[in-house]
Amino acid sequence: MTEPEVLVREQGSLGRITLNRPKALNSLTLDMVRAMTEAIEQWRNAEHIAAVLIDGAGERGLCAGGDVRALHDAAKAGDESLPTAFWTEEYRLNSALAGYPKPVVGIMDGICMGGGVGISAHGSHRVVTERSKVGMPEVGIGFIPDVGGTYLLSRTPGELGTHLALTGTPIGGADAVHCGIADYFVDSATLPELIDALAGGQVDEVLRKFAAPTPDAPLAEHREWIDAAYSADSVEEVLERLRERPEAAAREAAEAIGQKSPTSLKVTLKALRSGYTSLEEALTQEYRLAMACVRIGDFVEGVRATLVDKDRNPRWTPATLSEVDDARVAEFFAPAADEPKLFG
């Protein structure tokens, strides 16, 4: 018998959701989003459930993101029904977790990318470990940091979020705490014991007991050049400043950015500076941008080069930053006639 893609069970006073596609690094499908949504709605007013916990099966991590291969195949075939349904329901789930009336504990152990960030970093209690690898690498596949990623990254200290968004660089647990994307640093060896304790204890008290001192955040040491470079008004100027810096890490960042979709880079920078007043405002705009990436952006080509043909040689259109003018960027932010109302 095939196991379900999401394991939903009750463990004491804990409602536990475990993503269960370990061979696919627990990448989210539409059915998984729906199963998670159904579970949290069932527990919303259940008196015997005091908190919800989200973790991932297997040893590699919580979640590598959305099932972009399936989204690519649908988009390439001209079928927008899957991208429309997936992002609509995924973003509503992100919002529901952020506003949930009970504690939501996200175990961001191992790889936690893209959609994995969306189902954990909006919760009330975010746990990382020494194995955590947290990132929003979407510009590398012709996409944008979504699931509230532009909201989270725009609120990091200084320009750290801009650096992470434009390079797609994953960070460890200490940096995730420093950036405000996580709350507690825990030794991964203690996670089974921690979860058992959560099943019968008060969330804040249990997490304080298991939390280890957060190590120094490596990113903090790079704030000077990161803030100096990424405060520029355009991606071109960011790159110019990075290349002029004496730090090797700055030049490495410039090289990383140079490999990403020029269109996605410019759209992402504009999104990060939108001045969001709420997560829902960010998600609404990200939905618009996500569909534009499918319709007129580099998403299909980026996924082809990364996950389908795996030639790592995407042919971005346009191919250079100078060809992506303000009018091109504005197209991504224009409301579509068929855009659903996600919230309210």
C-alpha positions as a Markdown table, in Angstrom:
| # | Residue | x | y | z |
|---|---|---|---|---|
| 1 | Met | 0.0 | 0.0 | 0.0 |
| 2 | Thr | 1.3 | 3.4 | -1.0 |
| 3 | Glu | 1.8 | 5.8 | 1.9 |
| 4 | Pro | 0.1 | 9.2 | 1.7 |
| 5 | Glu | 2.2 | 12.2 | 0.6 |
| 6 | Val | 1.3 | 13.9 | 3.9 |
| 7 | Leu | 1.1 | 12.1 | 7.2 |
| 8 | Val | -1.5 | 13.7 | 9.5 |
| 9 | Arg | -1.9 | 12.4 | 13.0 |
| 10 | Glu | -2.5 | 13.5 | 16.6 |
| 11 | Gln | 0.3 | 13.0 | 19.1 |
| 12 | Gly | -1.0 | 13.9 | 22.5 |
| 13 | Ser | -2.1 | 17.5 | 22.3 |
| 14 | Leu | -0.1 | 18.0 | 19.2 |
| 15 | Gly | -1.5 | 18.0 | 15.7 |
| 16 | Arg | 1.4 | 16.7 | 13.6 |
| 17 | Ile | 1.8 | 17.1 | 9.8 |
| 18 | Thr | 4.7 | 15.3 | 8.2 |
| 19 | Leu | 5.6 | 15.8 | 4.5 |
| 20 | Asn | 6.1 | 12.3 | 3.2 |
| 21 | Arg | 7.8 | 12.4 | -0.2 |
| 22 | Pro | 11.4 | 11.8 | 1.0 |
| 23 | Lys | 12.7 | 10.7 | -2.4 |
| 24 | Ala | 11.6 | 14.0 | -3.8 |
| 25 | Leu | 12.9 | 15.9 | -0.8 |
| 26 | Asn | 9.3 | 16.4 | 0.2 |
| 27 | Ser | 8.5 | 18.8 | -2.6 |
| 28 | Leu | 5.0 | 20.1 | -2.3 |
| 29 | Thr | 2.3 | 19.0 | -4.7 |
| 30 | Leu | -1.2 | 20.4 | -4.9 |
| 31 | Asp | -2.6 | 17.4 | -3.1 |
| 32 | Met | -0.2 | 18.0 | -0.3 |
| 33 | Val | -1.2 | 21.6 | 0.1 |
| 34 | Arg | -4.8 | 20.5 | 0.2 |
| 35 | Ala | -4.1 | 17.8 | 2.8 |
| 36 | Met | -2.3 | 20.3 | 5.0 |
| 37 | Thr | -5.0 | 22.9 | 4.7 |
| 38 | Glu | -7.7 | 20.3 | 5.6 |
| 39 | Ala | -5.7 | 19.2 | 8.7 |
| 40 | Ile | -5.2 | 22.7 | 10.1 |
| 41 | Glu | -8.8 | 23.6 | 9.6 |
| 42 | Gln | -9.9 | 20.4 | 11.4 |
| 43 | Trp | -7.7 | 21.4 | 14.3 |
| 44 | Arg | -8.5 | 25.1 | 14.4 |
| 45 | Asn | -11.3 | 24.7 | 16.9 |
| 46 | Ala | -10.4 | 21.3 | 18.3 |
| 47 | Glu | -10.1 | 21.7 | 22.1 |
| 48 | His | -7.8 | 18.7 | 22.5 |
| 49 | Ile | -5.2 | 20.1 | 20.1 |
| 50 | Ala | -3.0 | 22.8 | 21.6 |
| 51 | Ala | -0.5 | 23.2 | 18.8 |
| 52 | Val | 0.5 | 22.1 | 15.3 |
| 53 | Leu | 3.9 | 20.8 | 14.2 |
| 54 | Ile | 5.2 | 20.6 | 10.7 |
| 55 | Asp | 8.2 | 18.4 | 9.8 |
| 56 | Gly | 9.5 | 16.3 | 7.0 |
| 57 | Ala | 10.1 | 12.6 | 6.5 |
| 58 | Gly | 13.6 | 11.3 | 5.7 |
| 59 | Glu | 17.0 | 12.5 | 6.6 |
| 60 | Arg | 17.5 | 15.2 | 4.0 |
| 61 | Gly | 15.2 | 18.0 | 5.1 |
| 62 | Leu | 11.8 | 19.5 | 5.6 |
| 63 | Cys | 11.0 | 20.5 | 2.0 |
| 64 | Ala | 12.9 | 21.4 | -1.2 |
| 65 | Gly | 10.1 | 23.6 | -2.4 |
| 66 | Gly | 7.1 | 23.3 | -4.7 |
| 67 | Asp | 7.0 | 20.5 | -7.3 |
| 68 | Val | 8.2 | 22.9 | -10.0 |
| 69 | Arg | 8.7 | 20.0 | -12.5 |
| 70 | Ala | 5.0 | 19.4 | -12.5 |
| 71 | Leu | 4.3 | 23.2 | -12.8 |
| 72 | His | 6.8 | 23.4 | -15.7 |
| 73 | Asp | 5.2 | 20.5 | -17.6 |
| 74 | Ala | 1.8 | 22.1 | -17.2 |
| 75 | Ala | 3.0 | 25.5 | -18.3 |
| 76 | Lys | 4.9 | 24.1 | -21.2 |
| 77 | Ala | 1.7 | 22.4 | -22.4 |
| 78 | Gly | -0.2 | 25.6 | -22.2 |
| 79 | Asp | -2.2 | 24.4 | -19.2 |
| 80 | Glu | -2.5 | 27.1 | -16.6 |
| 81 | Ser | -4.9 | 25.2 | -14.4 |
| 82 | Leu | -2.2 | 23.6 | -12.2 |
| 83 | Pro | -0.1 | 26.7 | -11.6 |
| 84 | Thr | -3.3 | 28.7 | -10.9 |
| 85 | Ala | -4.7 | 26.2 | -8.4 |
| 86 | Phe | -1.3 | 25.4 | -6.8 |
| 87 | Trp | -0.2 | 29.0 | -6.1 |
| 88 | Thr | -3.7 | 30.1 | -5.1 |
| 89 | Glu | -4.1 | 27.3 | -2.5 |
| 90 | Glu | -0.4 | 27.3 | -1.4 |
| 91 | Tyr | -0.4 | 31.1 | -0.7 |
| 92 | Arg | -3.7 | 30.8 | 1.2 |
| 93 | Leu | -2.1 | 28.0 | 3.3 |
| 94 | Asn | 0.9 | 30.3 | 4.0 |
| 95 | Ser | -1.5 | 33.0 | 5.2 |
| 96 | Ala | -3.6 | 30.6 | 7.3 |
| 97 | Leu | -0.4 | 29.3 | 9.0 |
| 98 | Ala | 0.7 | 32.9 | 9.8 |
| 99 | Gly | -2.6 | 33.8 | 11.3 |
| 100 | Tyr | -3.4 | 30.5 | 13.0 |
| 101 | Pro | -4.9 | 30.8 | 16.5 |
| 102 | Lys | -2.7 | 28.1 | 18.0 |
| 103 | Pro | 1.1 | 27.8 | 18.0 |
| 104 | Val | 2.5 | 26.4 | 14.8 |
| 105 | Val | 6.0 | 24.8 | 15.2 |
| 106 | Gly | 8.0 | 24.5 | 12.0 |
| 107 | Ile | 11.0 | 22.1 | 12.1 |
| 108 | Met | 13.3 | 23.6 | 9.5 |
| 109 | Asp | 15.9 | 20.8 | 9.8 |
| 110 | Gly | 18.0 | 20.0 | 6.8 |
| 111 | Ile | 17.0 | 21.5 | 3.4 |
| 112 | Cys | 14.2 | 24.1 | 3.7 |
| 113 | Met | 13.8 | 25.9 | 0.4 |
| 114 | Gly | 11.1 | 27.9 | -1.3 |
| 115 | Gly | 7.8 | 26.4 | -0.5 |
| 116 | Gly | 9.4 | 24.7 | 2.5 |
| 117 | Val | 10.1 | 28.2 | 3.9 |
| 118 | Gly | 6.4 | 29.1 | 3.2 |
| 119 | Ile | 5.0 | 26.4 | 5.4 |
| 120 | Ser | 7.5 | 26.9 | 8.3 |
| 121 | Ala | 8.8 | 30.5 | 8.4 |
| 122 | His | 5.3 | 32.1 | 8.8 |
| 123 | Gly | 4.5 | 30.0 | 11.8 |
| 124 | Ser | 4.7 | 31.2 | 15.4 |
| 125 | His | 7.7 | 29.0 | 16.4 |
| 126 | Arg | 10.4 | 28.4 | 13.8 |
| 127 | Val | 13.1 | 25.8 | 14.7 |
| 128 | Val | 16.5 | 25.4 | 13.0 |
| 129 | Thr | 19.4 | 23.0 | 13.6 |
| 130 | Glu | 23.0 | 22.7 | 12.8 |
| 131 | Arg | 21.9 | 20.9 | 9.6 |
| 132 | Ser | 19.5 | 23.6 | 8.4 |
| 133 | Lys | 20.0 | 24.9 | 4.9 |
| 134 | Val | 17.4 | 27.6 | 4.3 |
| 135 | Gly | 17.0 | 29.4 | 1.0 |
| 136 | Met | 15.0 | 31.1 | -1.6 |
| 137 | Pro | 16.8 | 30.2 | -4.8 |
| 138 | Glu | 14.0 | 31.0 | -7.3 |
| 139 | Val | 15.9 | 33.6 | -9.5 |
| 140 | Gly | 18.0 | 30.7 | -10.6 |
| 141 | Ile | 15.0 | 29.1 | -12.3 |
| 142 | Gly | 13.5 | 32.2 | -13.8 |
| 143 | Phe | 11.1 | 32.7 | -10.9 |
| 144 | Ile | 10.8 | 35.0 | -7.9 |
| 145 | Pro | 11.0 | 34.4 | -4.1 |
| 146 | Asp | 7.3 | 33.6 | -3.4 |
| 147 | Val | 5.3 | 32.0 | -0.6 |
| 148 | Gly | 5.8 | 35.3 | 1.3 |
| 149 | Gly | 9.6 | 35.2 | 0.5 |
| 150 | Thr | 9.7 | 38.8 | -0.6 |
| 151 | Tyr | 7.9 | 39.8 | 2.6 |
| 152 | Leu | 10.4 | 37.9 | 4.8 |
| 153 | Leu | 13.5 | 38.9 | 2.9 |
| 154 | Ser | 12.5 | 42.6 | 2.9 |
| 155 | Arg | 12.4 | 42.5 | 6.7 |
| 156 | Thr | 15.9 | 41.2 | 7.4 |
| 157 | Pro | 18.6 | 43.4 | 8.9 |
| 158 | Gly | 20.0 | 45.9 | 6.4 |
| 159 | Glu | 20.3 | 44.5 | 2.9 |
| 160 | Leu | 20.8 | 40.8 | 3.9 |
| 161 | Gly | 17.5 | 39.8 | 2.3 |
| 162 | Thr | 18.4 | 41.5 | -1.0 |
| 163 | His | 21.7 | 39.6 | -1.0 |
| 164 | Leu | 19.9 | 36.3 | -0.3 |
| 165 | Ala | 17.2 | 37.0 | -2.9 |
| 166 | Leu | 19.5 | 38.0 | -5.8 |
| 167 | Thr | 22.1 | 35.3 | -5.2 |
| 168 | Gly | 19.8 | 32.5 | -4.2 |
| 169 | Thr | 22.4 | 31.6 | -1.5 |
| 170 | Pro | 21.1 | 29.2 | 1.2 |
| 171 | Ile | 22.0 | 30.0 | 4.8 |
| 172 | Gly | 22.5 | 27.9 | 7.9 |
| 173 | Gly | 20.5 | 28.0 | 11.1 |
| 174 | Ala | 22.4 | 30.7 | 12.8 |
| 175 | Asp | 21.9 | 33.1 | 9.9 |
| 176 | Ala | 18.2 | 32.2 | 9.6 |
| 177 | Val | 17.8 | 33.3 | 13.3 |
| 178 | His | 19.8 | 36.4 | 12.6 |
| 179 | Cys | 17.6 | 37.2 | 9.6 |
| 180 | Gly | 14.4 | 36.8 | 11.5 |
| 181 | Ile | 13.4 | 33.7 | 9.5 |
| 182 | Ala | 13.8 | 31.4 | 12.5 |
| 183 | Asp | 13.5 | 31.6 | 16.3 |
| 184 | Tyr | 15.1 | 28.6 | 18.0 |
| 185 | Phe | 18.4 | 26.8 | 17.4 |
| 186 | Val | 18.2 | 23.2 | 18.5 |
| 187 | Asp | 20.6 | 20.2 | 18.2 |
| 188 | Ser | 19.2 | 17.9 | 15.6 |
| 189 | Ala | 19.9 | 14.9 | 17.7 |
| 190 | Thr | 17.3 | 16.1 | 20.2 |
| 191 | Leu | 14.4 | 16.6 | 17.7 |
| 192 | Pro | 12.6 | 13.3 | 18.5 |
| 193 | Glu | 12.7 | 14.1 | 22.2 |
| 194 | Leu | 11.6 | 17.7 | 21.5 |
| 195 | Ile | 8.6 | 16.5 | 19.5 |
| 196 | Asp | 7.6 | 14.1 | 22.3 |
| 197 | Ala | 7.8 | 16.9 | 24.8 |
| 198 | Leu | 5.7 | 19.1 | 22.6 |
| 199 | Ala | 3.0 | 16.5 | 22.5 |
| 200 | Gly | 2.4 | 16.9 | 26.2 |
| 201 | Gly | 3.8 | 20.3 | 27.2 |
| 202 | Gln | 3.5 | 24.0 | 26.7 |
| 203 | Val | 5.2 | 25.1 | 23.5 |
| 204 | Asp | 7.2 | 28.1 | 24.7 |
| 205 | Glu | 8.4 | 26.2 | 27.8 |
| 206 | Val | 9.4 | 23.1 | 25.9 |
| 207 | Leu | 11.3 | 25.1 | 23.2 |
| 208 | Arg | 13.2 | 27.1 | 25.8 |
| 209 | Lys | 14.3 | 23.9 | 27.4 |
| 210 | Phe | 15.6 | 22.4 | 24.2 |
| 211 | Ala | 17.0 | 25.5 | 22.6 |
| 212 | Ala | 20.8 | 25.7 | 22.4 |
| 213 | Pro | 22.7 | 28.9 | 22.2 |
| 214 | Thr | 22.6 | 30.2 | 18.6 |
| 215 | Pro | 26.1 | 30.3 | 17.1 |
| 216 | Asp | 27.5 | 33.5 | 15.6 |
| 217 | Ala | 25.8 | 34.3 | 12.3 |
| 218 | Pro | 28.4 | 34.3 | 9.5 |
| 219 | Leu | 26.3 | 36.8 | 7.5 |
| 220 | Ala | 26.7 | 39.4 | 10.3 |
| 221 | Glu | 30.4 | 39.6 | 9.5 |
| 222 | His | 29.6 | 40.6 | 5.9 |
| 223 | Arg | 27.1 | 43.4 | 6.7 |
| 224 | Glu | 29.4 | 46.2 | 5.7 |
| 225 | Trp | 29.9 | 45.2 | 2.1 |
| 226 | Ile | 26.4 | 43.7 | 1.7 |
| 227 | Asp | 24.7 | 46.9 | 2.9 |
| 228 | Ala | 27.0 | 49.1 | 0.8 |
| 229 | Ala | 26.4 | 47.1 | -2.4 |
| 230 | Tyr | 22.8 | 46.1 | -2.2 |
| 231 | Ser | 21.5 | 49.5 | -1.2 |
| 232 | Ala | 21.9 | 50.5 | -4.9 |
| 233 | Asp | 18.8 | 51.4 | -6.9 |
| 234 | Ser | 19.3 | 48.9 | -9.7 |
| 235 | Val | 20.6 | 45.4 | -10.2 |
| 236 | Glu | 23.3 | 46.8 | -12.6 |
| 237 | Glu | 24.5 | 49.1 | -9.9 |
| 238 | Val | 24.5 | 46.4 | -7.3 |
| 239 | Leu | 26.7 | 44.3 | -9.6 |
| 240 | Glu | 29.0 | 47.2 | -10.2 |
| 241 | Arg | 29.4 | 47.9 | -6.5 |
| 242 | Leu | 30.0 | 44.2 | -5.7 |
| 243 | Arg | 32.7 | 43.9 | -8.4 |
| 244 | Glu | 34.5 | 47.0 | -7.0 |
| 245 | Arg | 34.6 | 45.6 | -3.4 |
| 246 | Pro | 37.9 | 44.2 | -2.1 |
| 247 | Glu | 36.1 | 41.2 | -0.4 |
| 248 | Ala | 36.3 | 37.9 | -2.3 |
| 249 | Ala | 32.8 | 37.1 | -1.1 |
| 250 | Ala | 31.4 | 40.2 | -2.8 |
| 251 | Arg | 32.9 | 39.2 | -6.1 |
| 252 | Glu | 31.6 | 35.7 | -5.7 |
| 253 | Ala | 28.1 | 37.2 | -5.1 |
| 254 | Ala | 28.4 | 39.2 | -8.3 |
| 255 | Glu | 29.4 | 36.0 | -10.2 |
| 256 | Ala | 26.4 | 34.2 | -8.7 |
| 257 | Ile | 24.0 | 37.0 | -9.6 |
| 258 | Gly | 25.4 | 37.1 | -13.2 |
| 259 | Gln | 24.1 | 33.5 | -13.8 |
| 260 | Lys | 20.5 | 34.2 | -12.8 |
| 261 | Ser | 17.6 | 35.3 | -15.0 |
| 262 | Pro | 18.0 | 39.0 | -15.7 |
| 263 | Thr | 14.2 | 39.5 | -15.8 |
| 264 | Ser | 13.7 | 37.6 | -12.5 |
| 265 | Leu | 16.5 | 39.7 | -10.8 |
| 266 | Lys | 14.9 | 43.0 | -11.7 |
| 267 | Val | 11.4 | 41.9 | -10.9 |
| 268 | Thr | 12.6 | 40.5 | -7.5 |
| 269 | Leu | 14.4 | 43.7 | -6.6 |
| 270 | Lys | 11.3 | 45.8 | -7.3 |
| 271 | Ala | 9.2 | 43.4 | -5.3 |
| 272 | Leu | 11.5 | 43.5 | -2.3 |
| 273 | Arg | 11.1 | 47.3 | -2.2 |
| 274 | Ser | 7.3 | 47.3 | -2.5 |
| 275 | Gly | 6.9 | 48.4 | 1.1 |
| 276 | Tyr | 4.4 | 45.7 | 2.1 |
| 277 | Thr | 2.2 | 46.3 | 5.0 |
| 278 | Ser | 1.0 | 42.7 | 5.4 |
| 279 | Leu | 1.9 | 39.2 | 4.4 |
| 280 | Glu | -1.3 | 39.0 | 2.4 |
| 281 | Glu | -0.3 | 42.0 | 0.4 |
| 282 | Ala | 3.0 | 40.3 | -0.5 |
| 283 | Leu | 1.3 | 37.0 | -1.4 |
| 284 | Thr | -1.2 | 38.8 | -3.6 |
| 285 | Gln | 1.6 | 40.5 | -5.5 |
| 286 | Glu | 3.7 | 37.3 | -5.6 |
| 287 | Tyr | 0.8 | 35.4 | -7.2 |
| 288 | Arg | 0.7 | 38.1 | -9.9 |
| 289 | Leu | 4.4 | 37.8 | -10.4 |
| 290 | Ala | 4.4 | 34.0 | -10.4 |
| 291 | Met | 1.8 | 33.8 | -13.1 |
| 292 | Ala | 3.7 | 36.4 | -15.2 |
| 293 | Cys | 6.9 | 34.3 | -14.8 |
| 294 | Val | 5.0 | 31.4 | -16.4 |
| 295 | Arg | 3.3 | 33.5 | -19.1 |
| 296 | Ile | 6.0 | 35.9 | -20.2 |
| 297 | Gly | 9.0 | 35.1 | -18.0 |
| 298 | Asp | 11.9 | 32.6 | -17.8 |
| 299 | Phe | 10.2 | 30.0 | -15.6 |
| 300 | Val | 9.8 | 27.3 | -18.2 |
| 301 | Glu | 13.3 | 27.7 | -19.5 |
| 302 | Gly | 14.8 | 27.9 | -16.1 |
| 303 | Val | 13.2 | 24.7 | -14.9 |
| 304 | Arg | 14.2 | 23.0 | -18.2 |
| 305 | Ala | 17.8 | 23.8 | -17.7 |
| 306 | Thr | 17.9 | 22.9 | -14.0 |
| 307 | Leu | 15.6 | 19.9 | -13.6 |
| 308 | Val | 14.5 | 18.6 | -17.0 |
| 309 | Asp | 17.4 | 18.5 | -19.4 |
| 310 | Lys | 19.8 | 19.4 | -16.5 |
| 311 | Asp | 22.3 | 21.1 | -18.9 |
| 312 | Arg | 22.7 | 24.0 | -16.5 |
| 313 | Asn | 22.7 | 26.3 | -19.5 |
| 314 | Pro | 19.5 | 28.4 | -19.5 |
| 315 | Arg | 18.8 | 30.7 | -22.4 |
| 316 | Trp | 17.3 | 33.7 | -20.6 |
| 317 | Thr | 15.0 | 36.0 | -22.6 |
| 318 | Pro | 16.1 | 38.8 | -22.6 |
| 319 | Ala | 19.7 | 37.6 | -22.1 |
| 320 | Thr | 21.1 | 40.7 | -20.5 |
| 321 | Leu | 20.1 | 43.1 | -17.7 |
| 322 | Ser | 20.4 | 46.1 | -20.1 |
| 323 | Glu | 17.6 | 44.6 | -22.2 |
| 324 | Val | 15.2 | 44.3 | -19.3 |
| 325 | Asp | 13.8 | 47.9 | -19.2 |
| 326 | Asp | 11.3 | 49.4 | -16.9 |
| 327 | Ala | 8.4 | 48.7 | -19.2 |
| 328 | Arg | 9.3 | 45.0 | -19.3 |
| 329 | Val | 9.4 | 44.9 | -15.5 |
| 330 | Ala | 6.1 | 46.7 | -15.2 |
| 331 | Glu | 4.4 | 44.0 | -17.3 |
| 332 | Phe | 5.0 | 41.6 | -14.4 |
| 333 | Phe | 3.3 | 43.8 | -11.9 |
| 334 | Ala | 0.2 | 44.6 | -14.0 |
| 335 | Pro | -3.0 | 42.8 | -12.7 |
| 336 | Ala | -4.3 | 40.1 | -15.0 |
| 337 | Ala | -7.9 | 40.1 | -16.0 |
| 338 | Asp | -8.3 | 36.5 | -14.6 |
| 339 | Glu | -6.5 | 37.1 | -11.3 |
| 340 | Pro | -8.4 | 35.5 | -8.4 |
| 341 | Lys | -9.0 | 37.3 | -5.1 |
| 342 | Leu | -6.8 | 35.4 | -2.7 |
| 343 | Phe | -7.9 | 37.0 | 0.5 |
| 344 | Gly | -10.9 | 38.7 | 2.0 |
